Coordinates of N, CA and C and ligand atoms in Angstrom, one line a residue:
X1 N 0.9 -1.2 0.0 CA 0.0 0.0 0.0 C 0.9 1.2 0.0
X2 N 0.6 2.2 -0.9 CA 1.5 3.4 -1.0 C 1.0 4.4 0.0
X3 N 2.0 5.3 0.4 CA 1.7 6.3 1.4 C 0.7 7.4 0.7
X4 N -0.1 8.0 1.6 CA -1.0 9.0 1.0 C -0.2 10.2 0.4
X5 N -0.7 10.8 -0.6 CA 0.0 11.9 -1.3 C 0.2 13.0 -0.3
X6 N 1.2 13.9 -0.7 CA 1.5 15.0 0.2 C 0.3 16.0 0.3
X7 N -0.4 16.1 -0.9 CA -1.6 17.0 -0.9 C -2.6 16.4 0.1
X8 N -2.8 15.1 0.1 CA -3.8 14.5 1.1 C -3.3 14.8 2.5
X9 N -2.0 14.6 2.8 CA -1.5 14.8 4.1 C -1.7 16.2 4.6
X10 N -1.4 17.2 3.7 CA -1.5 18.6 4.0 C -3.0 18.9 4.3
X11 N -3.9 18.4 3.5 CA -5.3 18.7 3.7 C -5.8 18.1 5.0
X12 N -5.3 16.9 5.4 CA -5.7 16.3 6.6 C -5.2 17.2 7.8
X13 N -4.0 17.7 7.7 CA -3.4 18.5 8.8 C -4.3 19.8 8.9
X14 N -4.6 20.4 7.7 CA -5.4 21.6 7.7 C -6.7 21.4 8.4
X15 N -7.4 20.3 8.1 CA -8.7 20.1 8.6 C -8.6 19.9 10.2
X16 N -7.6 19.1 10.6 CA -7.4 18.9 12.1 C -7.1 20.3 12.8
X17 N -6.3 21.1 12.2 CA -6.0 22.4 12.7 C -7.2 23.3 12.8
X18 N -8.0 23.3 11.7 CA -9.2 24.1 11.7 C -10.2 23.6 12.8
X19 N -10.3 22.3 12.9 CA -11.3 21.7 13.9 C -10.8 22.1 15.3
X20 N -9.5 22.0 15.6 CA -9.0 22.4 16.9 C -9.2 23.9 17.2
X21 N -9.0 24.7 16.2 CA -9.2 26.2 16.4 C -10.7 26.5 16.7
X22 N -11.5 25.8 16.0 CA -13.0 26.0 16.2 C -13.4 25.6 17.6
X23 N -12.8 24.5 18.1 CA -13.1 24.1 19.5 C -12.6 25.2 20.5
X24 N -11.3 25.7 20.2 CA -10.8 26.8 21.1 C -11.7 28.0 21.0
X25 N -12.2 28.4 19.8 CA -13.0 29.6 19.7 C -14.3 29.5 20.4
X26 N -14.8 28.3 20.6 CA -16.1 28.1 21.2 C -16.1 28.4 22.7
X27 N -14.9 28.4 23.3 CA -14.8 28.7 24.7 C -15.4 30.1 25.0
X28 N -16.2 30.3 26.0 CA -16.8 31.6 26.3 C -18.1 31.8 25.7
X29 N -18.7 30.9 25.0 CA -19.9 31.1 24.3 C -21.1 30.9 25.3
X30 N -20.8 30.5 26.5 CA -21.9 30.3 27.5 C -22.6 31.6 27.8
X31 N -23.9 31.5 27.9 CA -24.7 32.8 28.2 C -25.5 32.6 29.5
X32 N -25.6 31.5 30.1 CA -26.4 31.3 31.3 C -25.4 31.0 32.4
X33 N -25.6 31.8 33.5 CA -24.7 31.6 34.7 C -25.6 31.4 35.9
X34 N -25.0 30.7 36.9 CA -25.7 30.7 38.2 C -25.5 32.0 38.9
X35 N -26.3 32.2 40.0 CA -26.1 33.4 40.8 C -25.2 33.2 41.9
X36 N -25.0 31.9 42.3 CA -24.1 31.5 43.4 C -23.3 30.3 42.9
X37 N -22.1 30.1 43.5 CA -21.3 28.9 43.2 C -20.7 28.4 44.5
X38 N -20.5 27.1 44.6 CA -19.9 26.6 45.8 C -18.4 27.0 45.9
X39 N -17.7 27.0 44.7 CA -16.3 27.4 44.6 C -16.1 28.3 43.4
X40 N -15.3 29.3 43.6 CA -14.8 30.1 42.5 C -13.3 30.0 42.4
X41 N -12.9 29.5 41.2 CA -11.4 29.3 41.0 C -11.0 30.4 40.0
X42 N -10.0 31.1 40.4 CA -9.5 32.2 39.5 C -8.2 31.8 38.8
X43 N -8.3 31.8 37.5 CA -7.2 31.4 36.6 C -7.4 29.9 36.1
X44 N -7.6 29.8 34.8 CA -7.8 28.5 34.2 C -6.5 28.0 33.6
X45 N -5.4 28.2 34.3 CA -4.1 27.7 33.9 C -3.9 26.2 34.4
X46 N -2.7 25.8 34.5 CA -2.4 24.4 34.9 C -3.1 24.1 36.3
X47 N -2.8 24.9 37.3 CA -3.3 24.5 38.6 C -4.9 24.7 38.7
X48 N -5.3 25.9 38.2 CA -6.8 26.2 38.3 C -7.6 25.2 37.5
X49 N -7.2 24.8 36.3 CA -8.0 23.8 35.6 C -8.0 22.5 36.3
X50 N -6.9 22.1 36.9 CA -6.8 20.8 37.6 C -7.8 20.9 38.9
X51 N -7.7 22.0 39.6 CA -8.5 22.1 40.8 C -10.0 22.1 40.4
X52 N -10.4 22.9 39.4 CA -11.8 23.0 39.0 C -12.3 21.6 38.5
X53 N -11.4 20.9 37.8 CA -11.8 19.6 37.3 C -12.0 18.6 38.4
X54 N -11.1 18.6 39.4 CA -11.3 17.8 40.6 C -12.6 18.1 41.3
X55 N -12.8 19.4 41.5 CA -14.0 19.8 42.3 C -15.3 19.4 41.6
X56 N -15.3 19.4 40.2 CA -16.6 19.1 39.5 C -16.7 17.6 39.4
X57 N -15.8 16.8 39.9 CA -16.0 15.3 39.9 C -17.2 15.0 40.8
X58 N -17.5 15.9 41.8 CA -18.8 15.7 42.5 C -19.8 16.5 41.8
X59 N -20.8 15.8 41.2 CA -21.8 16.4 40.3 C -22.7 17.4 41.0
X60 N -22.7 17.3 42.3 CA -23.6 18.3 43.1 C -22.9 19.6 43.4
X61 N -21.6 19.6 43.1 CA -20.8 20.8 43.4 C -20.8 21.8 42.2
X62 N -21.0 23.1 42.5 CA -21.0 24.0 41.4 C -19.7 24.8 41.5
X63 N -19.0 25.0 40.4 CA -17.7 25.6 40.3 C -17.7 26.6 39.2
X64 N -17.2 27.8 39.5 CA -17.0 28.9 38.5 C -15.5 29.0 38.3
X65 N -15.1 28.8 37.1 CA -13.7 28.9 36.7 C -13.5 30.2 35.9
X66 N -12.8 31.2 36.4 CA -12.6 32.5 35.7 C -11.2 32.6 35.1
X67 N -11.2 33.0 33.9 CA -9.9 33.1 33.2 C -9.8 34.5 32.5
X68 N -8.7 35.2 32.8 CA -8.6 36.6 32.3 C -8.1 36.6 30.8
X69 N -7.4 35.5 30.4 CA -6.9 35.5 29.1 C -7.9 35.1 28.1
X70 N -7.6 35.2 26.8 CA -8.4 34.8 25.7 C -8.4 33.3 25.5
X71 N -9.1 32.8 24.5 CA -9.1 31.4 24.2 C -7.7 30.9 23.7
X72 N -7.5 29.6 23.9 CA -6.2 29.1 23.5 C -6.2 29.0 21.9
X73 N -5.1 28.6 21.4 CA -5.0 28.6 20.0 C -4.3 27.3 19.5
X74 N -4.3 27.0 18.3 CA -3.6 25.8 17.8 C -2.1 26.0 18.0
X75 N -1.7 27.3 18.1 CA -0.3 27.5 18.4 C 0.1 27.0 19.7
X76 N -0.8 27.2 20.7 CA -0.5 26.8 22.1 C -0.7 25.2 22.2
X77 N -1.2 24.6 21.2 CA -1.3 23.1 21.3 C 0.0 22.5 20.9
X78 N 0.9 23.2 20.3 CA 2.1 22.6 19.7 C 3.3 23.0 20.6
X79 N 3.8 22.0 21.4 CA 5.0 22.3 22.3 C 6.1 23.0 21.6
X80 N 6.4 22.6 20.3 CA 7.5 23.2 19.6 C 7.4 24.7 19.3
X81 N 6.2 25.2 19.5 CA 5.9 26.6 19.3 C 6.0 27.4 20.5
X82 N 6.5 26.7 21.7 CA 6.5 27.5 22.9 C 7.4 28.7 22.9
X83 N 8.4 28.6 22.1 CA 9.3 29.8 22.0 C 8.6 31.0 21.4
X84 N 7.7 30.7 20.6 CA 7.0 31.8 19.9 C 5.8 32.5 20.7
X85 N 5.5 31.8 21.8 CA 4.4 32.4 22.5 C 4.8 33.2 23.8
X86 N 6.2 33.2 24.0 CA 6.7 33.8 25.2 C 6.6 35.3 25.2
X87 N 6.4 35.9 24.0 CA 6.3 37.4 24.0 C 5.1 37.9 23.4
X88 N 4.2 37.0 23.0 CA 3.0 37.4 22.3 C 1.8 37.6 23.2
X89 N 0.6 37.4 22.6 CA -0.7 37.7 23.2 C -0.9 36.7 24.4
X90 N -0.2 35.6 24.4 CA -0.4 34.6 25.5 C 0.5 34.8 26.7
X91 N 1.3 35.8 26.7 CA 2.3 36.1 27.7 C 1.9 37.4 28.5
X92 N 1.7 37.3 29.8 CA 1.4 38.5 30.6 C 2.7 39.3 30.8
X93 N 3.8 38.8 30.5 CA 5.0 39.6 30.5 C 5.6 39.9 31.9
X94 N 5.2 39.0 32.8 CA 5.8 39.1 34.2 C 7.1 38.5 34.3
X95 N 8.0 39.0 35.2 CA 9.3 38.4 35.4 C 9.4 38.0 36.8
X96 N 10.3 37.1 37.1 CA 10.6 36.7 38.4 C 12.0 37.0 38.8
X97 N 12.4 36.8 40.1 CA 13.8 36.9 40.5 C 14.5 35.6 40.2
X98 N 15.8 35.6 40.1 CA 16.5 34.4 39.8 C 16.2 33.3 40.8
X99 N 16.0 32.1 40.4 CA 15.6 31.0 41.3 C 16.8 30.0 41.3
X100 N 17.2 29.7 42.5 CA 18.4 28.8 42.7 C 18.2 27.4 42.1
X101 N 17.0 26.9 42.2 CA 16.8 25.5 41.9 C 15.7 25.3 40.8
X102 N 15.5 26.3 40.0 CA 14.5 26.2 39.0 C 15.1 26.6 37.6
X103 N 14.5 26.2 36.6 CA 14.9 26.6 35.2 C 16.2 26.0 34.9
X104 N 16.6 24.9 35.5 CA 17.9 24.3 35.2 C 17.7 23.3 34.1
X105 N 18.4 23.4 33.0 CA 18.3 22.4 31.9 C 19.5 21.5 31.9
Ligands
LIG201 C1 7.0 28.6 27.2 C2 6.8 27.8 28.4 C3 7.0 26.4 28.3 C4 6.8 25.6 29.4 N1 7.0 24.2 29.3 C5 6.8 23.4 30.3 C6 7.0 22.0 30.2 O1 7.3 21.5 29.1 N2 6.7 21.3 31.3 C7 6.4 21.8 32.5 O2 6.2 21.0 33.4 N3 6.2 23.1 32.6 C8 6.4 23.9 31.6 N4 6.2 25.3 31.7 C9 5.9 25.8 33.0 C10 4.4 25.6 33.3 O3 3.7 26.1 32.2 C11 4.0 26.5 34.5 O4 4.9 26.1 35.6 C12 2.6 26.2 34.9 O5 1.7 26.5 33.8 C13 2.2 27.1 36.1 O6 0.9 26.8 36.4 P1 0.0 27.8 37.2 O7 -1.4 27.2 37.4 O8 0.7 28.3 38.5 O9 0.0 29.2 36.3 P2 -0.6 29.3 34.8 O10 -0.7 28.0 34.1 O11 0.2 30.4 34.3 O12 -2.1 29.8 35.1 C14 -2.5 31.0 35.6 C15 -3.7 31.5 34.9 O13 -4.3 32.5 35.6 C16 -4.8 33.5 34.7 N5 -4.9 34.8 35.4 C17 -3.9 35.6 35.8 N6 -4.5 36.6 36.5 C18 -5.8 36.5 36.5 C19 -6.9 37.2 37.0 N7 -6.7 38.4 37.6 N8 -8.2 36.8 36.7 C20 -8.4 35.6 36.1 N9 -7.4 34.8 35.6 C21 -6.1 35.3 35.8 C22 -3.7 33.5 33.6 O14 -4.2 34.0 32.4 C23 -3.4 32.0 33.5 O15 -4.2 31.3 32.6 C24 6.4 26.1 30.6 C25 6.2 27.5 30.7 C26 6.4 28.3 29.6 C27 6.1 29.8 29.7

């Protein structure tokens, strides 16, 4: 069996990328909100998403997860693109002091 043509492969990648971007763009389309929540988690980053996910494992618990940033992008789905998102719209531009035991490669 021969490999799919380059055109077919590129079309497949384009469709997958488009699908993922549409999923990202759909975030925030919710229009109905509760007036109260059991928990409010601020920041839908690594820790906030994990905590909100764990809290909602109990179906009777209501959780509001607030995120200040915009929707993710197909760029943020690709680890190899991490160098390109450090100074763009996905970066708050905060700096830290030197850490003795962090950022060591
Ligand atoms: C380019 C890059 C590559 C990395 N690669 C790796 C890796 O390969 N492996 C690894 O383990 N770690 C990696 N890290 C580190 C990892 O991403 C962070 O350590 C981790 O995401 C920190 O999680 P956090 O929940 O503390 O903060 P974040 O994930 O930064 O989440 C904080 C969230 O809070 C939101 N927020 C901030 N202020 C407010 C506000 N006032 N109201 C609402 N929301 C707010 C922010 O928009 C953000 O979404 C990488 C980091 C960078 C920058």
